[in-house]
XYZ file of C-alpha atoms in Angstrom:
380
model
C 74.232 51.005 6.655
C 75.613 49.201 9.682
C 73.801 45.950 10.485
C 71.268 45.937 13.270
C 69.222 43.130 14.707
C 65.461 42.982 14.633
C 64.937 39.797 16.614
C 63.957 39.000 20.193
C 66.620 36.531 21.293
C 70.424 36.341 21.329
C 71.874 35.462 17.933
C 73.252 32.135 19.115
C 69.747 30.821 19.848
C 68.679 30.973 16.205
C 69.256 28.141 13.769
C 69.146 30.514 10.815
C 69.611 34.141 9.866
C 67.676 36.313 7.411
C 69.626 39.401 6.355
C 67.783 42.161 4.501
C 69.612 44.989 2.748
C 67.451 48.123 2.877
C 69.967 50.059 0.809
C 69.559 47.506 -1.979
C 65.763 47.877 -1.863
C 66.115 51.664 -2.101
C 68.613 51.270 -4.962
C 66.188 48.985 -6.833
C 63.398 51.560 -6.487
C 65.730 54.335 -7.658
C 66.852 52.216 -10.605
C 63.256 51.668 -11.714
C 62.400 55.319 -11.093
C 65.317 56.387 -13.266
C 64.083 54.203 -16.152
C 60.857 56.193 -16.408
C 60.213 58.882 -18.980
C 58.350 62.139 -18.477
C 56.047 62.621 -15.521
C 55.428 58.975 -14.654
C 55.360 58.379 -10.910
C 57.067 55.318 -9.459
C 55.001 53.899 -6.569
C 55.736 50.727 -4.588
C 53.779 47.557 -3.874
C 54.467 46.796 -0.235
C 51.913 44.066 0.397
C 52.609 40.818 2.283
C 54.881 42.600 4.771
C 56.888 44.110 1.902
C 57.197 40.692 0.242
C 58.472 39.222 3.488
C 61.217 41.815 4.064
C 59.458 43.810 6.782
C 57.080 46.663 6.017
C 58.031 48.591 9.150
C 61.616 48.951 7.932
C 61.124 48.951 4.161
C 58.394 51.608 3.972
C 60.453 54.417 5.596
C 63.424 53.396 3.467
C 61.414 53.759 0.263
C 59.839 57.009 1.413
C 63.267 58.443 2.105
C 64.363 57.359 -1.390
C 61.509 59.418 -2.857
C 58.534 57.059 -3.092
C 55.250 58.723 -2.102
C 52.550 56.260 -3.218
C 52.188 52.737 -1.850
C 49.943 49.779 -2.639
C 48.922 47.207 -0.037
C 46.684 44.189 -0.530
C 44.396 44.279 2.506
C 43.131 47.007 4.856
C 45.111 45.852 7.895
C 48.358 46.306 5.939
C 47.259 49.810 4.955
C 46.296 50.829 8.501
C 49.680 49.720 9.775
C 51.428 51.500 6.904
C 49.563 54.702 7.720
C 50.988 54.563 11.237
C 54.479 54.261 9.742
C 54.039 56.833 6.942
C 51.540 59.531 7.926
C 52.160 61.560 4.735
C 52.084 58.793 2.101
C 49.318 58.059 -0.400
C 48.110 54.522 0.308
C 45.895 52.284 -1.851
C 44.317 48.937 -0.952
C 44.326 46.626 -3.971
C 41.691 44.250 -2.605
C 39.217 47.078 -2.592
C 36.332 47.913 -0.295
C 35.292 44.969 1.863
C 31.816 45.305 3.475
C 31.858 47.361 6.640
C 35.313 48.842 6.127
C 34.508 52.269 4.660
C 34.802 54.143 7.971
C 38.291 52.755 8.481
C 39.357 54.008 5.045
C 38.038 57.447 5.966
C 39.575 57.518 9.443
C 42.983 56.507 8.146
C 42.926 58.493 4.869
C 43.364 55.309 2.842
C 42.155 54.814 -0.724
C 40.353 51.650 -1.848
C 40.813 50.350 -5.377
C 37.204 49.838 -6.455
C 36.753 46.854 -8.741
C 33.025 46.089 -8.766
C 29.736 47.913 -9.246
C 28.823 47.110 -5.642
C 31.971 48.797 -4.399
C 31.368 51.843 -6.589
C 27.815 52.174 -5.326
C 28.909 51.871 -1.701
C 31.711 54.420 -2.093
C 29.421 56.857 -3.872
C 27.052 56.601 -0.912
C 29.890 57.236 1.501
C 30.862 60.340 -0.448
C 27.295 61.613 -0.402
C 27.058 61.076 3.349
C 30.348 62.872 3.888
C 29.303 65.660 1.526
C 32.631 65.644 -0.313
C 34.828 63.864 -2.810
C 36.738 60.985 -1.203
C 39.628 59.536 -3.169
C 39.384 55.971 -4.524
C 40.888 54.332 -7.581
C 38.808 52.514 -10.193
C 40.065 49.121 -11.426
C 39.069 47.939 -14.910
C 39.715 44.354 -15.959
C 41.510 44.198 -19.320
C 41.831 40.414 -19.463
C 43.185 38.843 -16.278
C 39.657 38.129 -14.979
C 40.315 38.638 -11.309
C 39.341 41.953 -9.706
C 38.092 44.868 -11.733
C 35.037 46.122 -13.590
C 34.362 44.482 -16.916
C 34.916 46.806 -19.893
C 31.151 47.155 -20.276
C 30.667 47.947 -16.587
C 33.513 50.439 -16.716
C 32.126 52.299 -19.728
C 28.661 52.483 -18.197
C 29.694 53.415 -14.661
C 32.134 56.102 -15.741
C 29.194 57.893 -17.432
C 26.775 57.293 -14.538
C 26.463 60.513 -12.537
C 24.911 58.642 -9.628
C 28.069 56.551 -9.341
C 30.812 58.929 -10.403
C 29.052 62.180 -9.604
C 29.947 62.156 -5.896
C 33.668 61.629 -6.532
C 36.301 61.815 -9.236
C 38.772 58.904 -9.098
C 42.422 60.009 -8.795
C 43.520 56.848 -10.624
C 42.257 54.319 -13.182
C 44.234 51.084 -13.162
C 44.440 47.614 -14.621
C 46.864 44.714 -14.271
C 48.919 42.688 -16.751
C 48.350 38.947 -16.861
C 51.497 37.911 -18.781
C 54.024 40.660 -18.151
C 56.693 38.176 -17.105
C 56.800 37.019 -20.750
C 57.160 40.241 -22.792
C 56.481 38.585 -26.163
C 53.164 37.124 -25.039
C 50.452 38.594 -27.297
C 48.177 39.264 -24.352
C 50.408 42.140 -23.208
C 49.687 44.090 -26.382
C 46.006 43.152 -26.233
C 45.730 44.481 -22.682
C 47.668 47.620 -23.516
C 45.441 48.408 -26.475
C 42.287 47.647 -24.488
C 43.411 49.852 -21.598
C 44.207 52.735 -23.942
C 40.829 52.441 -25.630
C 38.881 52.247 -22.376
C 40.649 55.146 -20.692
C 40.949 57.487 -23.717
C 37.709 59.338 -22.859
C 39.208 60.393 -19.499
C 42.461 62.230 -20.314
C 42.473 64.188 -17.066
C 42.453 61.097 -14.807
C 45.873 59.493 -14.116
C 46.295 55.918 -15.301
C 48.318 52.893 -14.194
C 48.943 49.530 -15.910
C 52.553 48.509 -15.270
C 53.841 46.267 -12.522
C 57.571 45.451 -12.337
C 57.497 43.606 -15.659
C 55.520 46.393 -17.313
C 58.161 48.924 -16.312
C 60.909 46.825 -17.854
C 58.886 46.316 -21.063
C 59.169 50.015 -21.907
C 57.567 53.461 -21.798
C 54.362 52.626 -23.661
C 53.269 50.611 -20.623
C 54.132 53.305 -18.073
C 51.255 55.824 -18.345
C 51.088 58.131 -15.279
C 52.003 55.759 -12.456
C 53.772 52.391 -12.193
C 53.501 49.882 -9.353
C 56.693 47.826 -8.972
C 56.609 44.924 -6.539
C 58.865 41.908 -6.985
C 61.643 43.914 -8.669
C 62.039 46.072 -5.553
C 62.860 42.962 -3.551
C 65.410 41.575 -6.005
C 63.068 39.160 -7.756
C 63.014 38.327 -11.454
C 60.124 40.185 -13.045
C 60.781 38.976 -16.589
C 61.396 35.271 -17.090
C 63.137 35.542 -20.437
C 65.837 38.115 -19.593
C 68.638 38.461 -17.036
C 67.529 39.971 -13.747
C 68.819 43.570 -13.505
C 67.844 44.064 -9.867
C 70.077 43.837 -6.797
C 69.466 40.927 -4.405
C 68.059 42.232 -1.137
C 67.816 39.161 1.102
C 70.094 36.374 2.264
C 69.099 33.267 4.204
C 71.769 31.329 6.090
C 71.187 28.224 8.196
C 73.534 26.628 10.697
C 75.127 23.208 10.298
C 73.979 20.941 13.120
C 75.881 17.781 12.256
C 78.021 16.291 9.489
C 77.875 12.545 8.983
C 78.858 9.792 6.596
C 76.298 7.944 4.461
C 77.343 4.553 2.982
C 76.667 3.881 -0.683
C 73.227 2.374 -1.147
C 71.697 3.880 2.019
C 68.773 6.309 1.783
C 68.422 9.812 3.210
C 65.396 11.463 4.767
C 61.665 10.822 5.049
C 60.210 8.357 2.577
C 63.637 6.984 1.601
C 63.325 8.839 -1.714
C 67.053 9.555 -2.151
C 69.678 6.854 -2.390
C 73.404 7.478 -1.966
C 74.985 6.604 -5.343
C 78.421 6.698 -3.727
C 79.759 7.089 -0.189
C 78.571 10.555 0.859
C 79.042 13.116 3.566
C 75.955 15.057 4.426
C 75.389 18.137 6.531
C 72.106 18.602 8.370
C 71.156 22.280 8.644
C 68.662 23.967 10.940
C 66.030 25.105 8.434
C 63.005 23.490 6.877
C 59.646 24.141 5.361
C 58.484 25.808 8.594
C 61.061 28.471 7.731
C 59.925 28.890 4.128
C 62.299 26.368 2.603
C 59.618 24.953 0.343
C 59.176 21.181 0.580
C 58.636 20.934 -3.168
C 62.346 21.727 -3.643
C 63.215 18.334 -2.157
C 65.431 15.874 -4.030
C 64.848 12.252 -4.946
C 66.358 9.522 -7.095
C 64.066 10.673 -9.903
C 64.829 14.399 -9.911
C 67.273 16.829 -8.290
C 66.172 19.406 -5.728
C 67.503 22.767 -4.641
C 70.912 23.560 -3.205
C 72.897 25.672 -0.791
C 76.310 27.295 -0.988
C 79.209 26.891 1.439
C 82.317 28.917 0.751
C 81.730 28.895 -3.005
C 80.846 25.187 -3.083
C 77.416 24.112 -4.353
C 75.778 21.645 -1.947
C 72.731 19.827 -3.416
C 69.777 18.960 -1.205
C 69.563 15.274 -0.357
C 66.114 13.752 0.143
C 63.025 15.455 1.435
C 63.045 18.837 3.097
C 61.443 18.317 6.502
C 59.795 20.781 8.835
C 62.945 21.789 10.686
C 65.890 20.279 8.780
C 67.495 20.011 5.358
C 70.208 17.557 4.446
C 72.920 18.708 1.998
C 75.553 16.801 0.075
C 78.893 18.177 1.320
C 81.084 15.329 0.098
C 83.309 17.678 -1.912
C 83.384 20.585 0.545
C 86.653 21.157 2.446
C 86.539 20.032 6.066
C 87.370 23.423 7.516
C 84.105 24.852 6.090
C 81.961 22.232 7.800
C 82.269 23.161 11.435
C 79.230 22.691 13.651
C 77.356 25.995 13.815
C 78.787 27.298 10.514
C 76.349 29.008 8.142
C 75.192 27.714 4.765
C 73.685 30.188 2.277
C 70.256 28.997 1.157
C 69.204 32.244 -0.547
C 71.186 35.299 -1.494
C 73.772 36.609 -3.949
C 74.887 33.040 -4.778
C 71.460 31.364 -4.618
C 68.917 33.430 -6.561
C 65.336 33.291 -5.337
C 64.023 32.634 -8.857
C 66.468 29.770 -9.359
C 65.734 28.034 -6.072
C 61.991 28.609 -6.490
C 62.126 26.844 -9.839
C 63.148 23.632 -8.109
C 59.925 23.931 -6.094
C 57.911 24.511 -9.281
C 56.901 27.960 -8.055
C 58.006 31.572 -8.361
C 60.222 33.786 -6.252
C 57.153 35.688 -5.036
C 56.004 32.655 -3.027
C 59.499 31.876 -1.883
C 60.242 35.371 -0.560
C 56.910 35.847 1.216
C 57.299 32.509 3.022
C 60.705 33.152 4.548
C 62.058 33.474 7.996
C 59.399 32.908 10.623
C 62.023 31.500 12.988
C 65.180 33.105 11.669
C 67.164 35.809 13.366
C 66.396 38.928 11.326
C 69.215 41.356 10.589
C 69.059 44.550 8.533
C 72.340 45.390 6.842
C 74.530 44.548 3.830
C 74.435 40.990 2.508
C 78.220 40.563 2.495
């Protein structure tokens, strides 16, 4: 794919650049799809603007790769996705908010029903329409967020007033601890899901997110719902990440300056120069998704960037619009004003940099690039 720009202004006006590789996203989906056994369908979670990578570009890319079922979080995401993909099957994970049923019908979108109130409302909608209208049923197997309790699920699935007007095309649940495969709760949820859904062999079932796919076929059932793995994130904490990176953030150097030993850097004077330093100030900050919690201080190190193969630690606090990097050991020719520093990408993994901010790559990716130039093309 040749790079193309998806931004409003000339490139030189941007302090940073976010490059997104659609081919890598498609390759990640294909890799996961190829891991599946039997008739399991590989869907795609495309919520939060495709984890910050741009739903309008990512959705057609995944559809072309072979994906036909998509999961959004909220109705507005689903309505926009329907405009982009008129033939796709689209689910809304947050379910049926009050007053939204007509929009689901108009747009041919499926809510994931996770409460008795939602089931009752959807059954009434089906009766009024005089036909079966597709909606998934969500049963909670232990995460205690959305979903019918096991008792509510057993009762409602036998209640002809609730399930008589429609037959759900999907029963689903969600893993709480999939990122740690050895956690005993994974097996508990798997066993509970099998037991709850066994009386309904003709209804397709879904339990696995990205981590569930990587944990093996017993978690796959009829449909899997990868999210973070599609976007190059690390689904399993305890194993190497097999997915291709899909995004790269680069920020421009604004100034390089000398810092005497003993002086402090940044807001709050939290970082002291232990030796004479050179620092580079780059045009990115927490307003661009460079999380402030990845700041550095005398007490603990922060995140880092990469310049021409050289690791450049963050110095002091990340501010709204700027980050200061230690470039003392970087060759002069790499430190020209306007040169780019990689702050995320093939050399700076999202999971690694997010760890400095005491968070996960999900938060990091979905926060990126509000002010960056956005380019779609290869990361190299």
